[in-house]
Amino acid sequence: MCTENITRWCHLVSTSTPPEASKFLERTPGSRRVFEEASRYFPGGVNSAIQYFRPYPIYMVKGYGSRVWDVDENEYIDFCMAYGAMTAGHRNPAIVEAIREQVAEKGTLLGAPTPEALALAKELRKRIPALEMLRFTNSGGEATMYAVRLARAITKRDKIIKMEGAYHGAHDYLLISDKPSKYALMGSQHVPASIPDSEGTPEAVAKLTLVAHFNDLDCIEYLLKKHENEIAAIVTEPIQTNSGVIPPEAGYLKELRRLADYYGVLLIFDEVKTGFNAAPTAAHQLYGVEPDLITLGKVIGGGTPLAAFGGKEEYMEEITPIGRVVHYGTYNANPLSAAAGLACITKVFTEDTHRRMAELSVKLAKGLKEVAQDAGLTVAITQVGNMGSIFFGLDRAPRNFREAYRADKKLWYRWWLGMLAQGIIPYGGAWFEEWFISAMHTEEDVEKAIEASGELFRRFTRH
């Protein structure tokens, strides 16, 4: 991105949403300079598109606990927490010590199986009975990709169903109708269209991914009937994220389980984001519904690259070298990530810790609702476990992405920029992300976020 364009965006932001944007620009000249240089090396100046926002991203240099610091030495209370991956807290001492010991005494990558990976697998299976067997990978996207491949091999079918607005990784199988850019392209209210989110997605692959509405059993059964004996799996989060936080309605997941069994398709729960965040272990356990396959990520790596897919033993034994479903990876289950993950799960994510995180999340949700009402703003708030989200302009919680999409995104952006300018990252840099409470957040952190939001909300209703 050329300097000319950066200057144009800075001017646009500073003049279109004052005073929130002006203060942001004043606080972050160092990030702007780094962005100008980084844009000569990385497309958009970043290495993941979600890290980019207008006029430029904030470049961070360090974190500790619930705080991060940028190149301008600004301190922020962090409610993004690396999109839920760092909810143990930045530089959590227990994880730092585990990593230090592994690096200093054992090594980072040995090119062979290690006891560390086995220890983490045993701990995960103890906490999540649905994980009868599992395999580790390096990212949540890899985990969902392998889960879909496995489901297709087991069922000898090619098509899958996913939910509109749900993100399951950047691979061709599931990067369909993640965030359709225009409402007119989304398809009918009854059945969403299958829209590739990226250029370069083969049309033949996109046609194999069918799209349904979350919380809409009629829509899902319509697709199951229409494509009977062609669908391998239903892929969904038990609580939809990346559309804000959208909880399942009462009985929805149990009926989804029944439909999957009736039509002979596998039920895959993507718990990369919800696992150990929305619940003390896996979110599906909150609802008493067990999937055939499950994916995990983020928290289980303790801030290092680690994910997993697993499920019923009879299905997992289809993977090489026992079966014929290929799964490879040089860095899979590397002992550094396994050691960090084991420390995170056993030493940080206790039931008491998660209970406290959830209580702070409830406090934040209630506080945001109260200050919005006091300011005369209409908002809907959703919250499960340590996660939550705010929808400006909605008078009730959305049931699915289509309803969430109607929220006031421009007002969300003003709130988000305004919070950054006050030293608070309220959540990831898009309206469809969520907040996360970590094991190292305090009541004071939450109170500051509520107070800062209240100031902004009052300003919004005055102007």
XYZ file of C-alpha atoms in Angstrom:
463
model
C 0.000 0.000 0.000
C 1.583 3.279 -1.086
C 2.120 6.233 1.270
C -0.395 8.245 -0.764
C -3.156 5.745 0.033
C -2.203 5.614 3.713
C -2.391 9.410 3.935
C -5.772 9.353 2.203
C -7.171 6.771 4.643
C -5.827 8.704 7.632
C -7.531 11.858 6.380
C -10.760 9.983 5.674
C -10.871 8.399 9.133
C -9.929 11.596 10.965
C -12.609 13.640 9.189
C -15.418 11.063 9.081
C -15.639 10.002 12.744
C -14.271 12.781 14.980
C -13.171 12.907 17.707
C -12.541 9.150 18.138
C -10.349 8.812 15.049
C -8.384 12.010 15.621
C -7.272 10.859 19.054
C -6.346 7.433 17.673
C -4.127 9.046 15.022
C -2.508 11.342 17.591
C -1.618 8.387 19.845
C -0.167 6.079 17.197
C 2.354 7.854 14.898
C 4.849 5.039 15.457
C 2.384 2.421 14.229
C 1.780 4.521 11.141
C 5.532 4.650 10.406
C 5.919 0.893 10.900
C 2.883 0.289 8.706
C 4.345 2.370 5.882
C 7.541 0.302 5.983
C 5.796 -3.053 6.542
C 3.556 -2.402 3.536
C 6.641 -2.650 1.336
C 7.228 -6.205 2.567
C 3.796 -7.612 3.450
C 0.583 -7.105 1.455
C -1.433 -4.659 3.540
C 1.410 -4.476 6.060
C 0.221 -7.600 7.917
C 0.512 -11.380 7.801
C -3.148 -12.152 8.436
C -5.895 -10.067 6.885
C -7.814 -9.904 10.169
C -4.934 -7.884 11.669
C -5.532 -5.038 9.230
C -7.952 -2.190 9.837
C -8.276 1.356 8.570
C -6.371 3.611 8.599
C -3.582 1.274 9.775
C -3.101 -1.489 12.355
C -1.503 -0.970 15.743
C 1.896 -2.658 15.962
C 2.423 -4.312 19.341
C 5.766 -5.011 20.991
C 4.937 -6.859 24.213
C 2.231 -8.112 26.523
C 1.813 -9.130 30.138
C -1.298 -10.344 31.893
C -4.288 -8.452 30.526
C -2.119 -5.710 28.996
C -0.296 -5.115 25.708
C 1.991 -2.249 24.648
C 2.463 -0.784 21.171
C 5.472 0.740 19.395
C 4.433 4.173 20.708
C 4.616 2.797 24.275
C 0.855 3.102 24.703
C -0.578 0.613 27.190
C -3.869 -1.161 26.435
C -6.219 -3.376 28.400
C -6.609 -6.264 25.979
C -10.014 -7.896 25.526
C -9.084 -9.400 22.151
C -6.479 -11.740 23.661
C -5.275 -12.860 20.228
C -8.839 -13.774 19.234
C -9.206 -16.127 22.177
C -5.844 -17.868 21.907
C -4.250 -15.998 24.822
C -6.930 -16.300 27.478
C -4.385 -17.757 29.873
C -3.018 -14.198 29.840
C 0.044 -12.749 28.164
C 3.258 -14.236 29.541
C 1.413 -16.275 32.126
C 4.175 -17.365 34.537
C 3.168 -21.046 34.502
C 3.391 -21.204 30.714
C 6.587 -19.138 30.543
C 8.255 -21.562 32.937
C 7.112 -24.611 30.954
C 8.457 -23.111 27.715
C 11.743 -22.074 29.346
C 12.293 -25.574 30.709
C 11.433 -27.237 27.399
C 13.758 -24.985 25.376
C 16.662 -25.054 27.819
C 16.602 -28.723 28.780
C 14.910 -30.676 25.981
C 14.611 -28.768 22.699
C 11.891 -27.371 20.477
C 11.543 -29.879 17.616
C 12.867 -33.428 17.643
C 11.298 -34.868 14.495
C 9.790 -37.757 16.450
C 6.886 -38.486 18.820
C 7.392 -37.159 22.351
C 5.985 -37.844 25.828
C 4.842 -34.200 26.037
C 2.292 -34.710 23.263
C 1.008 -37.889 24.899
C 0.616 -36.139 28.255
C -1.426 -33.347 26.669
C -3.577 -35.833 24.727
C -4.340 -37.762 27.918
C -5.352 -34.563 29.709
C -7.609 -33.471 26.844
C -9.331 -36.863 26.633
C -9.869 -36.876 30.397
C -11.668 -33.542 30.156
C -13.472 -34.109 26.848
C -14.876 -37.663 26.560
C -15.782 -37.119 22.882
C -12.032 -37.185 22.144
C -11.627 -40.959 22.172
C -8.622 -40.499 19.877
C -7.033 -37.375 18.445
C -4.286 -35.988 16.249
C -2.459 -32.692 16.745
C -1.960 -30.098 14.013
C -0.603 -26.546 14.037
C -3.688 -24.407 13.411
C -7.439 -24.527 13.727
C -7.782 -24.269 9.963
C -5.718 -27.415 9.516
C -7.819 -29.188 12.131
C -11.116 -28.456 10.364
C -9.608 -29.333 6.989
C -8.574 -32.768 8.238
C -11.899 -33.316 10.001
C -13.761 -32.705 6.737
C -11.391 -34.977 4.819
C -11.925 -37.713 7.384
C -15.718 -37.331 7.288
C -15.714 -37.647 3.509
C -13.596 -40.769 3.667
C -15.821 -42.383 6.301
C -19.131 -41.645 4.575
C -17.908 -41.931 0.958
C -19.756 -38.663 0.290
C -18.443 -35.279 -0.840
C -20.847 -32.541 0.248
C -20.851 -30.773 3.590
C -23.149 -28.297 5.335
C -21.776 -25.259 7.148
C -23.457 -22.220 8.700
C -23.623 -18.793 7.093
C -21.216 -16.356 8.735
C -19.193 -19.106 10.428
C -15.419 -19.144 9.987
C -13.593 -22.471 10.130
C -10.236 -21.605 8.573
C -8.963 -20.265 5.262
C -9.008 -23.520 3.262
C -11.247 -24.077 0.244
C -13.485 -26.646 1.958
C -15.017 -24.175 4.414
C -14.144 -20.614 3.350
C -17.616 -20.319 1.879
C -20.217 -17.705 2.902
C -18.055 -16.711 5.832
C -18.744 -12.989 5.440
C -20.679 -12.294 2.216
C -19.805 -8.701 1.342
C -23.266 -7.639 0.196
C -26.674 -8.526 1.605
C -28.040 -9.032 -1.916
C -25.522 -11.826 -2.523
C -26.444 -13.870 0.545
C -29.281 -15.777 -1.061
C -32.811 -16.296 0.181
C -33.983 -16.037 3.770
C -34.872 -19.724 3.549
C -31.555 -21.097 2.274
C -28.356 -19.014 2.014
C -26.250 -19.045 -1.134
C -22.839 -20.737 -1.233
C -20.454 -17.853 -1.893
C -16.667 -18.396 -2.047
C -14.965 -15.834 0.185
C -11.740 -15.850 -1.801
C -10.722 -15.617 -5.399
C -8.954 -18.789 -6.438
C -11.550 -21.127 -4.928
C -12.445 -23.702 -7.600
C -16.119 -23.577 -8.504
C -16.252 -27.363 -8.335
C -15.089 -27.279 -4.708
C -17.441 -24.455 -3.723
C -20.430 -26.419 -5.033
C -19.687 -29.147 -2.501
C -20.238 -26.778 0.438
C -23.889 -26.114 1.269
C -24.828 -23.248 3.568
C -27.532 -23.109 6.243
C -28.626 -20.665 8.930
C -27.473 -21.321 12.485
C -30.420 -22.082 14.803
C -32.614 -22.945 11.789
C -33.463 -26.654 11.812
C -35.926 -26.316 8.923
C -33.188 -24.919 6.693
C -30.769 -27.669 7.674
C -33.295 -30.463 7.168
C -34.271 -29.001 3.798
C -30.649 -29.375 2.652
C -30.347 -32.863 4.147
C -33.458 -33.996 2.267
C -32.581 -32.297 -1.003
C -29.059 -33.750 -0.998
C -29.844 -37.047 0.732
C -27.025 -39.610 0.523
C -24.648 -36.894 -0.742
C -23.739 -35.094 2.493
C -20.774 -36.259 4.544
C -21.007 -33.922 7.524
C -22.549 -30.933 9.210
C -19.773 -28.607 10.370
C -20.737 -26.083 13.030
C -19.637 -24.450 16.229
C -21.905 -25.336 19.157
C -21.959 -21.584 19.842
C -21.482 -19.614 16.642
C -18.687 -17.057 16.784
C -17.245 -14.716 14.163
C -20.790 -13.396 13.896
C -20.508 -12.038 17.379
C -21.420 -14.651 19.978
C -24.612 -16.472 18.978
C -25.716 -19.160 21.458
C -27.797 -22.145 20.318
C -31.491 -21.997 21.093
C -32.938 -24.493 23.550
C -32.952 -27.980 22.031
C -31.263 -26.899 18.790
C -28.070 -28.928 19.176
C -29.909 -32.043 20.351
C -32.183 -31.884 17.321
C -29.140 -31.308 15.105
C -27.639 -34.480 16.550
C -30.868 -36.347 15.786
C -30.953 -35.086 12.192
C -27.324 -36.066 11.640
C -28.032 -39.589 12.875
C -31.240 -39.903 10.855
C -29.589 -38.880 7.578
C -26.356 -40.758 8.242
C -24.072 -37.715 8.282
C -21.301 -36.940 10.742
C -21.685 -34.056 13.169
C -18.470 -32.044 13.487
C -18.192 -29.446 16.239
C -15.552 -26.816 15.595
C -14.425 -25.801 19.074
C -11.236 -24.007 18.072
C -12.590 -20.767 19.523
C -15.210 -21.984 22.008
C -13.194 -24.767 23.625
C -11.949 -23.733 27.105
C -13.384 -20.245 26.496
C -17.156 -20.605 26.358
C -16.933 -23.438 28.886
C -14.400 -24.915 31.338
C -13.615 -27.562 28.699
C -15.577 -28.041 25.459
C -18.666 -25.916 24.865
C -20.750 -28.841 23.592
C -20.637 -30.281 27.102
C -22.785 -27.359 28.262
C -25.623 -28.703 26.118
C -25.251 -32.455 26.585
C -24.668 -33.164 22.888
C -21.693 -35.220 21.716
C -20.289 -34.821 18.194
C -18.731 -37.486 16.001
C -15.646 -35.343 15.443
C -14.371 -32.255 17.228
C -11.684 -29.671 16.502
C -9.751 -27.691 19.100
C -7.147 -24.934 18.944
C -6.183 -21.543 20.379
C -6.252 -22.147 24.159
C -4.812 -25.669 23.992
C -1.476 -24.321 22.722
C -0.980 -21.866 25.559
C -0.086 -19.145 23.063
C 1.929 -21.371 20.718
C 0.778 -22.894 17.398
C -1.230 -25.998 18.284
C -4.609 -27.459 17.356
C -6.244 -30.872 17.296
C -8.974 -32.900 15.668
C -10.421 -36.057 17.102
C -13.477 -38.063 17.971
C -14.753 -41.597 17.930
C -12.027 -44.246 17.862
C -13.624 -46.117 14.949
C -13.406 -42.962 12.833
C -9.933 -41.835 13.886
C -8.478 -45.238 13.040
C -9.160 -44.422 9.382
C -6.097 -42.128 9.544
C -2.685 -43.272 8.309
C -0.785 -45.418 9.152
C -3.758 -47.513 10.352
C -6.163 -46.342 7.657
C -5.819 -44.445 4.384
C -6.739 -40.854 5.304
C -3.495 -38.911 5.098
C -2.343 -36.616 7.916
C 1.183 -35.173 7.864
C 3.055 -32.223 9.372
C 6.656 -31.577 10.379
C 5.655 -29.408 13.329
C 2.647 -31.478 14.440
C 2.668 -32.017 18.220
C 6.079 -30.387 18.569
C 7.196 -30.678 22.200
C 7.430 -26.902 22.716
C 3.749 -26.373 21.912
C 2.743 -29.515 23.790
C 4.588 -28.391 26.930
C 3.009 -24.933 26.748
C -0.430 -26.439 26.152
C -0.128 -28.886 29.036
C 0.854 -26.095 31.428
C -2.030 -23.977 30.177
C -4.660 -26.686 30.586
C -3.468 -28.111 33.899
C -2.021 -25.108 35.731
C -4.094 -22.202 34.440
C -7.481 -23.401 33.213
C -8.893 -24.820 36.408
C -12.644 -24.807 37.027
C -12.235 -22.039 39.611
C -10.291 -19.898 37.162
C -12.865 -20.349 34.449
C -15.688 -19.571 36.858
C -13.986 -16.288 37.713
C -13.424 -15.475 34.025
C -17.092 -16.124 33.289
C -18.173 -13.939 36.217
C -16.098 -11.042 34.885
C -17.600 -11.585 31.444
C -21.107 -11.399 32.925
C -20.102 -8.207 34.733
C -18.872 -6.700 31.460
C -22.033 -7.716 29.593
C -24.339 -6.269 32.249
C -22.262 -3.126 32.556
C -22.270 -2.434 28.820
C -26.026 -2.957 28.678
C -26.599 -0.563 31.572
C -24.434 2.277 30.237
C -26.008 1.880 26.791
C -29.508 2.137 28.274
C -28.473 5.148 30.358
C -27.230 6.846 27.185
C -30.385 5.968 25.251
C -28.626 3.591 22.870
C -30.273 0.426 21.571
C -27.894 -2.533 21.838
C -28.104 -6.301 22.144
C -25.499 -8.079 24.256
C -24.661 -11.785 24.084
C -22.323 -13.628 26.427
C -21.321 -17.233 27.142
C -18.433 -18.177 29.419
C -15.565 -15.710 29.055
C -16.805 -14.539 25.626
C -19.278 -11.879 24.603
C -20.289 -9.340 21.978
C -22.285 -6.166 21.435
C -24.652 -5.450 18.537
C -25.454 -1.770 18.070
C -28.948 -0.984 16.832
C -30.444 -4.414 17.573
C -33.146 -4.698 20.225
C -32.750 -8.448 20.669
C -29.947 -10.974 20.403
C -29.486 -12.305 16.861
C -30.254 -15.958 16.140
C -27.861 -16.218 13.205
C -25.448 -14.268 11.018
C -28.191 -12.828 8.810
C -29.743 -11.138 11.841
C -26.364 -10.096 13.266
C -25.476 -8.479 9.947
C -28.232 -5.902 10.491
C -26.321 -4.362 13.409
C -24.970 -0.816 13.040
C -21.389 -1.446 11.922
C -20.499 2.238 11.611
C -21.396 2.859 15.240
C -19.458 -0.245 16.251
C -16.416 1.162 14.449
C -16.734 4.501 16.279
C -16.937 2.648 19.602
C -13.968 0.454 18.744
C -11.745 3.345 17.609
C -12.830 5.398 20.598
C -11.920 2.594 22.987
C -8.493 2.203 21.365
C -7.936 5.917 21.864
C -8.642 5.397 25.590
C -6.191 2.514 25.895
C -8.661 -0.368 25.668
C -8.907 -3.033 22.956
C -12.578 -3.994 23.368
C -12.237 -6.946 20.993
C -10.777 -7.998 17.652
C -10.807 -5.456 14.852
C -14.135 -6.295 13.217
C -17.777 -6.012 14.254
C -18.212 -9.776 14.061
C -15.473 -10.616 16.580
C -15.885 -11.032 20.350
C -14.397 -9.981 23.656
C -12.450 -12.489 25.750
C -11.750 -12.367 29.468
C -8.455 -13.982 30.425
C -7.252 -15.661 33.593
C -5.270 -12.472 34.316
C -7.996 -9.850 33.866
C -9.194 -8.017 36.969
C -12.437 -6.400 38.076
C -10.713 -3.045 37.612
C -10.043 -3.897 33.945
C -13.723 -4.618 33.384
C -14.847 -1.507 35.250
C -12.555 0.673 33.130
C -14.006 -0.842 29.946
C -17.557 -0.160 31.127
C -16.719 3.410 32.159
C -14.937 4.174 28.874
C -17.828 2.713 26.875
C -20.308 4.800 28.845
C -18.438 7.991 27.970
C -18.474 7.082 24.293
C -22.147 6.062 24.300
C -23.147 9.401 25.802
C -21.126 11.169 23.141
C -22.821 9.145 20.400
C -26.293 10.199 21.534
C -25.267 13.859 21.835
C -23.901 14.036 18.274
